[in-house]
Amino acid sequence: MKELNTGDKISLLNGGFVTIKKELGRGGQGIVYLVDMNGQPKALKWYHNSLDQAFYNNLASNVMNGAPSPAFLWPERITERQKGSFGYVMALRPQNYYEFGNFLLAKKSFKSFQAMMATAMKICNGFMMLHRFGYSYQDLNDGNFFIDPNTGDVLICDNDNVMPQGEKSGIMGKARYMAPEIVAGGIPDKYSDRFSLSVILFMLFYANHPFEGAKVVACPCMTEAYEKKFYGSEAVFIYDPNNKTNLPVRGIHQNVIRRWPVMPAELRETFIREFSPEMLKNPQSRMIEQNWGKLIASLRDKLVVCPHCGEETFIDEAKPQCMNCGRDVDVSKKLKLGLRTLLLTNGTRLFIDFDNTPDARVAINPQDRNMLLLQNLTKDKWTAETPSGKVKSVEPNEFMPVKQGIKIGFNAQYKGEIIINNQ
Amino acid sequence: MRCFDFHCQGESHKATDKVCQDYSYSHIDENGLAIAVVCDGHGGKHYFRSDVGARFATEIIAKNVREFVSNIDEAMFVGQPFTQQAAIQTEIDRQDFRKEKPIDIAFRQLFGSIIGQWQQWIEQHASDNPLTEKENEHVEEQYKKEFLSGYKLERIYGCTLMAYVSTPKYWFAFHLGDGKLISFDQEAQWNEPVIWDDRCFLNKTTSICDSDALNEFRYTYQGDGGFPVAVFLGSDGMDDSFGEETNLVNFYVRVAKSLVKDGFDATFADVKETLPVLSKRGSQDDMSIACVYNEEALKEALPKFILWQIAITKAGILKVNSKILEATDRRNELEEKVLTLEKDKIALRYAQNDIDRAYTEKQQLVKKMNILLEEYYGKDYVLYQDEVGERPKERQQVWRMDDHPFRVHLVWVENKNNRIEL
Amino acid sequence: MSLLDETVSVPRRTMTLFFMIDTSGSMAGSKIGAVNDAVVNVLPMLDEISITNPDAEIKVAALEFSTGCNWLYNEPKLASEFVWQDVQANGLTSLGAACEELENKLSRSKGFMQSASGSFAPAIILLSDGAPTDNFEAGLAKLQGNNWFKSAIKVAIAIGDDADKEVLAKFTGTNEAVFTVHNIDALKQIIRVVAVTSSQIGSKSSAAGDTTKQDQVISEVQNAVDNIDGAEVATKVDGSSYADDWD
């Protein structure tokens, strides 16, 4: 394969062409160039080796179908075969997005838990949509995710290996993200993707791999044989309550050692269940994306701003102390939303649905500092019903008081009620 | 390839009956694998078993490096240019994020195995070896409690570590903490191949017992055929004795020269005798050194080593020359004035002192220079000389006419030809 | 030892003690007189420590600051060779400029920390009676980025009630290292105690720090201060710095 030069024109399938500007980077599979497409800057990934027709066809069809969700930096156009190879055009990755690997090594950190939750939610949604479209991921690794540490926005890249479920693309992802049955040689599908999702979420929250503990540290050099063992046949969750042979090690797994007790119990329980030996052997019973979404929403519901020290904290209703300053946080005011309970404290933003745009803001009434207000941050009108039966509407950006018994209809899908527990 | 290593108790440890907390190791395996390791256990009262920690770290490094080298895919190294990886915190400080390559992941695995196994060994040691009589007597209550509770046991055994490893196809070095790893190339140019960690400053250091130890490893590797001619590992007892780094490098040059001229056995014996003396004169601290070198290449580079020494001695001479000239100017200026201010009288005294001191230093340097010149050029070498000279020029006081008639005053003049000038 | 021949130098290690002296107008009279007297008398004591200490020799550098700032000599001098010249008091209080000047000299390549200092952090004693009149925060910020400063033993002596103790505490990093004096005798005594203690502790080889040298100096000086009439130690800071509930 010849490498491309500045000025080269590459023709696209179904018409048009792009002009090469310069090289942006290169990896195992190909080289990425900055190109111009009708005056727009784009990126072109050009493969080192001409891959087979099946791959080409799959890529072309992915282009046709479009991205399953905005989380994916998806191939926009595929080139014609030329100069001994081919490639695809995609949007440029925006500045200030960093590879997930940087977060794992703590070179970069989330600005806030809120941002971390946003990333988790978007990845979940992305996977859910991917599977709805009938795809499975195939080549998942930490190089695929680019995250903005301030907002938590995430882009999933390198989507050229996305395949319909049940097909094996031949590109094997790192064993770390592969379900044990795939490490053993099986074919990736949505169940093994769910495993990968659980690993990614674990790594997002704890910056540590769920199977990397004392066992993995035993060998100075990770060989294929060890990999098959540690991530496959003999995988043990680091915090498996019944198997303490793989606990995290001081000095090496510091991130998870610090964060495991700090993040809510709900999260711990979920992971202990998902990575238990029984679950590992049972791909079909793995938690579906929707339920991960519910879990993340539930965490967000408990994430408030401490009125004393101003820092974010998760609140356990049973023991409502701030994680940072230790002082009690008033959890008497809540919004019940179906099975969910959202805590209302000044400064907190509420996420009603499962996207990453806050839907409401909690503020203090300047005239009566004992009363909280709720601001409508959505584009829709809310309908509120008071305990005495009066119906009021809350336009976008308007405020409403937080008073016992008020029912709020946020939209057709979500309806909540304010509950105030008086001490 | 040859190697040696040595570690000895420091002067201050002798005084307080504290064992040597440094440990060193070096070996050339039959397959051409060379390993040199130096570990320095922390000296404070808290770290009362750091000698054990240093020894364990050394042994584990040697063992794990061997396993690493025999299992790793050589292709990862072959062809790689000289590549350095700083400690993670250094990368964050510089905002210079390198993308992780498979070789970096492999190194992380190696380092993780060193920390993890070290942790196991010391915990086992603590449980197999309860407090001794001596420890019960001398160790402070709070540290004894820590030991018994098992909380943060690693601190009690804490140490720094550094290693140099070479195979016929590639070499790598890694470092956690203070101490210095110095390499020499064929041109006798020296280098510190592993990036420094600024958290190691004065007597503070990063350590294997830190909670973030894995991220504190820094390392360098090369697989494109470039190899250092000699590598010296020294604990901070060494570099603290010499102060400025060029003094330490100069000492290693001296050792390198000796290896070529006097041979391995004589030099090694010398090193063993010298280090305790150095500790006494210098850092007072435990001393350890490890060295790996290529015999033929070192021999070839010998003249260049002497030239390097000549160059730095020359630089030193130039520096002291300018000190002499500056102080002389200062003194002469003050002498011109009629001194009434106490301040000026003191300044004059200081100027004269500085001149005297500078000349003493000059004499030492010239002596050094002549030794080196003879070494390089042989018996027919030319003694070093320059304009400024090695001793102050002879002066004497003479009377000079004032502007005002019938008034004279004393001035100093150089006594060039032993005649009095008017 | 043929390896330690004339071509190899093993220098003696140095610990440098810095005096930063406020010579603004308000120090005029008995205050500056006391400072001059105290320093002159402490130098021989420092010399004794230097001679009897096998670990390091002690050098002294003095920076006076008022409207501008000025080093008494162009390099640190051995305590025995340091001839103290009385300083006069006159002008404003440019502590910010003094901090910047100190930061310049706390460097190995172009400052005062050249001579093979091995592993000894310097000791810095700041004497002042009033508030800074220039941009102190900026000067201190620059100083706080300097590694030598970070590891240095820092002590401040506040002269009289007008002294801005908060400023001094910012300099030393803790208000426990700020010692206040109310009369001339106490001033002299405390200068002596602080200088001697800092030099003793500063010039000892210590190990990977538990108690920092600064803390050791603070606790020894605190003990000594109990016996000095007219000198006081700052009280411990209240740990909780959070405002009360806003409701």
Short mmCIF file of C-alpha atoms in Angstrom, two decimals, chain B:
data_model
loop_
_atom_site.label_atom_id
_atom_site.label_comp_id
_atom_site.label_asym_id
_atom_site.label_seq_id
_atom_site.Cartn_x
_atom_site.Cartn_y
_atom_site.Cartn_z
CA MET B 1 30.27 -7.32 29.40
CA ARG B 2 31.30 -7.12 33.02
CA CYS B 3 29.68 -5.88 36.15
CA PHE B 4 30.21 -5.24 39.84
CA ASP B 5 28.26 -3.91 42.76
CA PHE B 6 28.91 -3.00 46.36
CA HIS B 7 27.02 -1.56 49.29
CA CYS B 8 28.25 -0.51 52.73
CA GLN B 9 27.07 0.99 55.96
CA GLY B 10 27.19 4.77 56.20
CA GLU B 11 29.21 6.70 58.74
CA SER B 12 26.11 8.01 60.51
CA HIS B 13 24.66 4.51 60.68
CA LYS B 14 27.83 3.25 62.32
CA ALA B 15 27.49 5.96 64.92
CA THR B 16 23.92 5.02 65.79
CA ASP B 17 24.40 1.27 65.37
CA LYS B 18 21.98 1.15 62.48
CA VAL B 19 22.54 -1.56 59.88
CA CYS B 20 23.21 -0.75 56.27
CA GLN B 21 19.87 -0.08 54.60
CA ASP B 22 21.17 -0.05 51.05
CA TYR B 23 21.31 -3.12 48.86
CA SER B 24 22.89 -3.76 45.48
CA TYR B 25 23.07 -6.53 42.90
CA SER B 26 24.70 -7.10 39.54
CA HIS B 27 25.06 -10.07 37.26
CA ILE B 28 25.75 -11.06 33.66
CA ASP B 29 23.86 -14.19 32.69
CA GLU B 30 25.16 -16.70 30.21
CA ASN B 31 22.66 -15.61 27.59
CA GLY B 32 24.10 -12.11 27.71
CA LEU B 33 21.47 -10.62 30.00
CA ALA B 34 23.05 -7.99 32.27
CA ILE B 35 21.25 -6.73 35.37
CA ALA B 36 22.29 -4.05 37.85
CA VAL B 37 20.09 -3.00 40.77
CA VAL B 38 20.45 -0.58 43.67
CA CYS B 39 17.82 -0.10 46.38
CA ASP B 40 18.02 2.35 49.27
CA GLY B 41 15.93 1.76 52.39
CA HIS B 42 14.70 4.93 54.08
CA GLY B 43 16.68 6.14 57.05
CA GLY B 44 14.16 7.70 59.43
CA LYS B 45 13.03 6.12 62.69
CA HIS B 46 9.78 5.12 61.10
CA TYR B 47 11.49 2.83 58.60
CA PHE B 48 13.12 0.43 60.97
CA ARG B 49 13.07 -2.55 58.62
CA SER B 50 13.91 -0.79 55.40
CA ASP B 51 17.08 -2.87 55.07
CA VAL B 52 14.87 -5.91 54.60
CA GLY B 53 12.68 -3.95 52.20
CA ALA B 54 15.67 -2.94 50.12
CA ARG B 55 16.97 -6.48 49.96
CA PHE B 56 13.58 -7.90 48.98
CA ALA B 57 13.09 -5.24 46.31
CA THR B 58 16.48 -6.07 44.82
CA GLU B 59 15.82 -9.79 44.74
CA ILE B 60 12.34 -9.43 43.30
CA ILE B 61 13.56 -7.05 40.60
CA ALA B 62 16.27 -9.44 39.52
CA LYS B 63 13.85 -12.36 39.44
CA ASN B 64 11.01 -10.57 37.69
CA VAL B 65 13.23 -8.88 35.14
CA ARG B 66 14.56 -12.28 34.12
CA GLU B 67 11.05 -13.61 33.68
CA PHE B 68 10.02 -10.49 31.82
CA VAL B 69 12.90 -10.69 29.38
CA SER B 70 12.42 -14.37 28.65
CA ASN B 71 8.67 -14.01 28.01
CA ILE B 72 8.42 -10.65 26.31
CA ASP B 73 8.11 -10.36 22.59
CA GLU B 74 11.48 -8.97 21.58
CA ALA B 75 9.93 -7.32 18.55
CA MET B 76 8.45 -4.66 20.84
CA PHE B 77 11.93 -3.39 21.58
CA VAL B 78 13.87 -4.05 18.40
CA GLY B 79 14.20 -0.93 16.28
CA GLN B 80 12.89 1.40 18.98
CA PRO B 81 14.84 4.62 19.36
CA PHE B 82 15.93 6.01 22.72
CA THR B 83 12.56 6.54 24.40
CA GLN B 84 11.87 8.03 27.81
CA GLN B 85 8.75 7.81 29.91
CA ALA B 86 8.42 10.18 32.86
CA ALA B 87 6.48 9.47 36.06
CA ILE B 88 2.75 10.07 35.58
CA GLN B 89 2.76 13.15 37.82
CA THR B 90 5.56 14.64 35.73
CA GLU B 91 3.46 14.09 32.59
CA ILE B 92 0.52 15.80 34.26
CA ASP B 93 2.72 18.72 35.37
CA ARG B 94 4.06 19.13 31.86
CA GLN B 95 0.63 18.51 30.33
CA ASP B 96 2.44 16.22 27.91
CA PHE B 97 0.35 13.08 27.52
CA ARG B 98 1.91 10.16 25.69
CA LYS B 99 -0.26 7.55 24.14
CA GLU B 100 0.17 4.17 25.77
CA LYS B 101 1.81 1.61 23.53
CA PRO B 102 1.94 -2.15 24.10
CA ILE B 103 5.48 -1.76 25.43
CA ASP B 104 4.24 0.68 28.07
CA ILE B 105 1.52 -1.74 29.09
CA ALA B 106 4.17 -4.46 29.35
CA PHE B 107 6.34 -2.30 31.58
CA ARG B 108 3.38 -1.46 33.80
CA GLN B 109 2.77 -5.15 34.20
CA LEU B 110 6.41 -5.69 35.21
CA PHE B 111 6.36 -2.81 37.69
CA GLY B 112 3.02 -3.94 39.13
CA SER B 113 4.45 -7.41 39.69
CA ILE B 114 7.43 -5.91 41.52
CA ILE B 115 5.28 -3.83 43.86
CA GLY B 116 2.73 -6.60 44.40
CA GLN B 117 5.25 -9.31 45.18
CA TRP B 118 7.28 -6.95 47.37
CA GLN B 119 4.12 -6.25 49.33
CA GLN B 120 3.50 -9.98 49.79
CA TRP B 121 7.06 -10.67 50.86
CA ILE B 122 7.19 -7.91 53.46
CA GLU B 123 3.81 -8.87 54.88
CA GLN B 124 5.01 -12.43 55.17
CA HIS B 125 8.22 -11.22 56.77
CA ALA B 126 6.31 -9.15 59.30
CA SER B 127 4.14 -12.07 60.28
CA ASP B 128 7.08 -14.52 60.47
CA ASN B 129 9.31 -12.11 62.34
CA PRO B 130 7.77 -10.37 65.34
CA LEU B 131 9.56 -7.43 66.96
CA THR B 132 13.04 -8.35 68.07
CA GLU B 133 14.49 -7.40 71.45
CA LYS B 134 16.55 -4.69 69.89
CA GLU B 135 13.54 -3.31 68.05
CA ASN B 136 11.46 -3.36 71.20
CA GLU B 137 14.10 -1.36 72.93
CA HIS B 138 14.90 1.21 70.30
CA VAL B 139 11.84 1.70 68.12
CA GLU B 140 9.45 4.47 69.11
CA GLU B 141 6.07 3.48 70.55
CA GLN B 142 3.98 4.85 67.68
CA TYR B 143 5.91 2.87 65.07
CA LYS B 144 5.79 -0.30 67.12
CA LYS B 145 2.02 0.11 67.25
CA GLU B 146 1.86 0.54 63.50
CA PHE B 147 3.87 -2.62 62.99
CA LEU B 148 1.64 -4.63 65.29
CA SER B 149 -1.55 -3.31 63.76
CA GLY B 150 -0.32 -4.17 60.28
CA TYR B 151 -1.59 -0.82 59.04
CA LYS B 152 0.58 0.56 56.23
CA LEU B 153 3.22 -2.02 56.99
CA GLU B 154 4.93 -1.10 53.75
CA ARG B 155 6.23 2.13 55.21
CA ILE B 156 8.33 0.33 57.76
CA TYR B 157 10.06 -1.54 54.95
CA GLY B 158 10.06 1.33 52.43
CA CYS B 159 12.88 1.94 49.94
CA THR B 160 13.79 3.47 46.60
CA LEU B 161 14.85 1.36 43.64
CA MET B 162 16.67 1.61 40.33
CA ALA B 163 17.71 -0.93 37.74
CA TYR B 164 19.56 -1.20 34.45
CA VAL B 165 18.99 -4.19 32.20
CA SER B 166 20.59 -5.02 28.88
CA THR B 167 20.26 -7.89 26.45
CA PRO B 168 22.26 -8.24 23.24
CA LYS B 169 19.39 -6.59 21.33
CA TYR B 170 18.06 -3.84 23.63
CA TRP B 171 18.39 -2.22 27.02
CA PHE B 172 16.07 -0.55 29.47
CA ALA B 173 16.35 1.19 32.82
CA PHE B 174 13.78 2.13 35.44
CA HIS B 175 13.88 4.24 38.57
CA LEU B 176 11.63 5.01 41.52
CA GLY B 177 12.93 7.54 44.02
CA ASP B 178 16.27 9.29 44.43
CA GLY B 179 19.82 8.24 43.75
CA LYS B 180 21.43 8.63 40.35
CA LEU B 181 21.66 6.43 37.27
CA ILE B 182 24.45 7.70 35.00
CA SER B 183 25.38 6.33 31.59
CA PHE B 184 28.38 6.99 29.34
CA ASP B 185 28.46 6.66 25.58
CA GLN B 186 31.39 5.97 23.22
CA GLU B 187 32.28 9.64 23.15
CA ALA B 188 32.62 9.62 26.94
CA GLN B 189 29.59 11.90 27.12
CA TRP B 190 27.48 11.30 30.19
CA ASN B 191 23.74 11.29 30.57
CA GLU B 192 20.99 10.59 33.05
CA PRO B 193 18.90 8.35 30.79
CA VAL B 194 15.84 8.18 33.06
CA ILE B 195 13.76 11.35 33.43
CA TRP B 196 14.01 12.87 36.88
CA ASP B 197 11.05 13.14 39.26
CA ASP B 198 10.96 16.57 40.88
CA ARG B 199 9.27 15.14 43.92
CA CYS B 200 12.71 13.80 44.84
CA PHE B 201 14.33 16.90 46.24
CA LEU B 202 16.83 17.27 49.08
CA ASN B 203 15.87 14.52 51.48
CA LYS B 204 12.39 13.87 50.16
CA THR B 205 11.85 11.00 47.79
CA THR B 206 9.17 8.92 46.12
CA SER B 207 9.14 5.32 47.31
CA ILE B 208 7.89 1.79 46.70
CA CYS B 209 5.79 2.23 49.83
CA ASP B 210 3.82 5.19 48.42
CA SER B 211 0.14 4.59 47.76
CA ASP B 212 0.64 5.64 44.16
CA ALA B 213 3.87 3.71 43.66
CA LEU B 214 3.00 2.22 40.27
CA ASN B 215 2.60 5.66 38.74
CA GLU B 216 5.91 6.80 40.19
CA PHE B 217 7.98 4.44 38.07
CA ARG B 218 9.92 6.20 35.33
CA TYR B 219 11.74 4.34 32.61
CA THR B 220 13.73 4.48 29.40
CA TYR B 221 14.44 1.92 26.70
CA GLN B 222 16.33 1.61 23.43
CA GLY B 223 16.44 -1.15 20.82
CA ASP B 224 17.99 0.39 17.71
CA GLY B 225 21.50 -0.82 18.42
CA GLY B 226 22.66 2.09 20.59
CA PHE B 227 24.10 0.92 23.89
CA PRO B 228 25.87 2.83 26.64
CA VAL B 229 29.51 1.91 27.16
CA ALA B 230 29.11 1.95 30.94
CA VAL B 231 26.25 2.53 33.35
CA PHE B 232 26.67 3.44 37.02
CA LEU B 233 23.89 3.16 39.56
CA GLY B 234 24.43 4.92 42.88
CA SER B 235 22.20 5.49 45.91
CA ASP B 236 21.86 9.01 47.20
CA GLY B 237 24.68 8.38 49.65
CA MET B 238 26.89 8.63 46.57
CA ASP B 239 25.54 11.75 44.94
CA ASP B 240 25.10 13.55 48.26
CA SER B 241 28.79 13.11 48.92
CA PHE B 242 29.68 14.94 45.76
CA GLY B 243 27.14 17.74 45.71
CA GLU B 244 27.26 19.00 42.17
CA GLU B 245 26.54 16.28 39.67
CA THR B 246 29.74 16.77 37.65
CA ASN B 247 31.73 15.84 40.73
CA LEU B 248 29.89 12.53 40.91
CA VAL B 249 30.31 11.95 37.18
CA ASN B 250 33.99 12.74 37.55
CA PHE B 251 34.28 10.06 40.22
CA TYR B 252 32.67 7.52 37.92
CA VAL B 253 35.07 8.57 35.17
CA ARG B 254 37.88 7.92 37.59
CA VAL B 255 36.49 4.45 38.22
CA ALA B 256 36.10 3.83 34.49
CA LYS B 257 39.71 4.82 33.87
CA SER B 258 40.82 2.56 36.64
CA LEU B 259 38.89 -0.37 35.18
CA VAL B 260 40.80 0.01 31.95
CA LYS B 261 44.22 0.77 33.36
CA ASP B 262 44.32 -1.24 36.56
CA GLY B 263 41.90 -3.99 35.65
CA PHE B 264 38.72 -5.26 37.22
CA ASP B 265 40.02 -6.85 40.44
CA ALA B 266 42.16 -3.94 41.53
CA THR B 267 39.41 -1.46 40.78
CA PHE B 268 36.75 -3.43 42.58
CA ALA B 269 38.98 -3.74 45.63
CA ASP B 270 39.54 0.01 45.45
CA VAL B 271 35.84 0.73 45.26
CA LYS B 272 35.20 -1.37 48.34
CA GLU B 273 37.84 0.53 50.26
CA THR B 274 36.82 3.93 48.98
CA LEU B 275 33.10 3.98 49.58
CA PRO B 276 33.27 3.95 53.40
CA VAL B 277 35.83 6.74 53.29
CA LEU B 278 33.61 8.69 50.96
CA SER B 279 30.71 8.28 53.34
CA LYS B 280 32.78 9.63 56.17
CA ARG B 281 34.01 12.62 54.22
CA GLY B 282 30.80 13.26 52.40
CA SER B 283 27.21 12.22 52.93
CA GLN B 284 27.58 10.09 56.10
CA ASP B 285 24.91 7.95 54.48
CA ASP B 286 24.86 4.29 53.37
CA MET B 287 26.62 3.89 50.04
CA SER B 288 25.78 1.56 47.20
CA ILE B 289 27.01 1.34 43.66
CA ALA B 290 26.38 -1.04 40.77
CA CYS B 291 28.02 -0.96 37.40
CA VAL B 292 27.63 -2.67 34.04
CA TYR B 293 30.19 -1.98 31.33
CA ASN B 294 31.50 -3.17 28.02
CA GLU B 295 35.22 -3.90 28.41
CA GLU B 296 36.41 -3.30 24.86
CA ALA B 297 34.27 -0.25 24.28
CA LEU B 298 35.43 1.29 27.54
CA LYS B 299 39.04 0.74 26.60
CA GLU B 300 38.49 2.43 23.27
CA ALA B 301 36.83 5.38 24.90
CA LEU B 302 39.53 5.90 27.53
CA PRO B 303 41.32 8.86 25.91
CA LYS B 304 37.96 10.60 25.52
CA PHE B 305 37.32 10.23 29.23
CA ILE B 306 40.56 11.99 30.04
CA LEU B 307 39.72 14.72 27.56
CA TRP B 308 36.37 15.20 29.30
CA GLN B 309 38.11 15.62 32.62
CA ILE B 310 40.51 18.11 31.06
CA ALA B 311 37.57 20.05 29.67
CA ILE B 312 35.73 20.36 32.95
CA THR B 313 38.93 21.24 34.79
CA LYS B 314 39.56 23.93 32.19
CA ALA B 315 36.03 25.23 32.70
CA GLY B 316 36.67 25.36 36.42
CA ILE B 317 39.88 27.26 35.86
CA LEU B 318 38.19 29.81 33.65
CA LYS B 319 35.55 30.32 36.32
CA VAL B 320 38.07 30.87 39.07
CA ASN B 321 40.09 33.16 36.79
CA SER B 322 37.14 35.44 36.40
CA LYS B 323 36.61 35.35 40.16
CA ILE B 324 40.22 36.45 40.60
CA LEU B 325 39.95 39.23 38.08
CA GLU B 326 36.67 40.50 39.46
CA ALA B 327 37.91 40.49 43.04
CA THR B 328 41.15 42.16 42.01
CA ASP B 329 39.28 44.91 40.23
CA ARG B 330 37.10 45.38 43.28
CA ARG B 331 40.09 45.62 45.55
CA ASN B 332 41.99 48.00 43.33
CA GLU B 333 38.96 50.25 43.03
CA LEU B 334 38.59 50.42 46.79
CA GLU B 335 42.28 51.07 47.24
CA GLU B 336 42.08 54.13 45.03
CA LYS B 337 39.53 55.73 47.36
CA VAL B 338 40.33 57.31 50.66
CA LEU B 339 38.44 54.95 52.93
CA THR B 340 36.36 56.63 55.59
CA LEU B 341 33.27 54.45 55.58
CA GLU B 342 33.40 51.31 57.71
CA LYS B 343 31.45 49.59 54.94
CA ASP B 344 34.22 50.19 52.44
CA LYS B 345 36.94 49.06 54.80
CA ILE B 346 35.10 45.79 55.26
CA ALA B 347 34.54 45.46 51.55
CA LEU B 348 38.26 45.89 50.97
CA ARG B 349 39.02 43.16 53.46
CA TYR B 350 36.53 40.87 51.81
CA ALA B 351 37.96 41.59 48.39
CA GLN B 352 41.43 40.63 49.54
CA ASN B 353 40.07 37.45 51.15
CA ASP B 354 38.29 36.52 47.97
CA ILE B 355 41.46 36.99 45.97
CA ASP B 356 43.46 34.79 48.32
CA ARG B 357 40.80 32.11 48.35
CA ALA B 358 40.45 32.15 44.60
CA TYR B 359 44.17 31.72 44.13
CA THR B 360 44.21 28.75 46.49
CA GLU B 361 41.43 27.19 44.48
CA LYS B 362 43.34 28.01 41.28
CA GLN B 363 46.40 26.22 42.52
CA GLN B 364 44.41 23.08 43.25
CA LEU B 365 42.84 23.16 39.84
CA VAL B 366 46.13 23.66 38.05
CA LYS B 367 47.56 20.73 39.94
CA LYS B 368 44.63 18.66 38.75
CA MET B 369 45.09 19.91 35.22
CA ASN B 370 48.73 18.99 35.11
CA ILE B 371 48.03 15.47 36.33
CA LEU B 372 45.46 15.03 33.58
CA LEU B 373 47.66 16.56 30.91
CA GLU B 374 50.44 14.19 31.79
CA GLU B 375 47.99 11.31 31.66
CA TYR B 376 46.84 12.27 28.20
CA TYR B 377 49.99 13.50 26.56
CA GLY B 378 52.53 11.42 28.34
CA LYS B 379 55.85 12.46 29.85
CA ASP B 380 56.43 15.23 27.35
CA TYR B 381 53.36 17.18 28.37
CA VAL B 382 53.48 20.93 28.76
CA LEU B 383 52.68 22.42 32.17
CA TYR B 384 49.49 24.44 32.32
CA GLN B 385 49.91 28.18 32.23
CA ASP B 386 47.72 31.18 31.71
CA GLU B 387 47.70 34.97 31.95
CA VAL B 388 46.14 35.09 35.38
CA GLY B 389 48.71 32.81 36.90
CA GLU B 390 48.68 30.78 40.08
CA ARG B 391 49.68 33.32 42.63
CA PRO B 392 49.02 36.97 43.13
CA LYS B 393 51.44 39.25 41.42
CA GLU B 394 54.03 40.85 43.70
CA ARG B 395 53.06 44.32 44.77
CA GLN B 396 54.64 47.01 46.81
CA GLN B 397 53.72 50.42 48.02
CA VAL B 398 55.35 53.45 46.51
CA TRP B 399 54.91 57.14 46.93
CA ARG B 400 53.09 59.06 44.22
CA MET B 401 52.73 62.77 43.72
CA ASP B 402 49.35 64.30 44.46
CA ASP B 403 47.77 66.85 42.20
CA HIS B 404 48.33 69.33 44.95
CA PRO B 405 52.05 70.22 45.05
CA PHE B 406 54.11 68.97 47.99
CA ARG B 407 51.61 66.24 48.75
CA VAL B 408 52.26 62.61 48.21
CA HIS B 409 50.31 59.46 48.91
CA LEU B 410 50.96 55.77 48.89
CA VAL B 411 49.80 53.51 46.10
CA TRP B 412 50.22 49.88 45.30
CA VAL B 413 51.97 48.93 42.10
CA GLU B 414 53.02 45.68 40.55
CA ASN B 415 56.58 44.85 41.10
CA LYS B 416 57.46 43.83 37.60
CA ASN B 417 61.23 44.00 37.48
CA ASN B 418 62.02 44.42 41.11
CA ARG B 419 62.57 48.12 40.50
CA ILE B 420 60.80 50.93 42.18
CA GLU B 421 58.84 53.07 39.76
CA LEU B 422 57.96 56.66 40.15
#
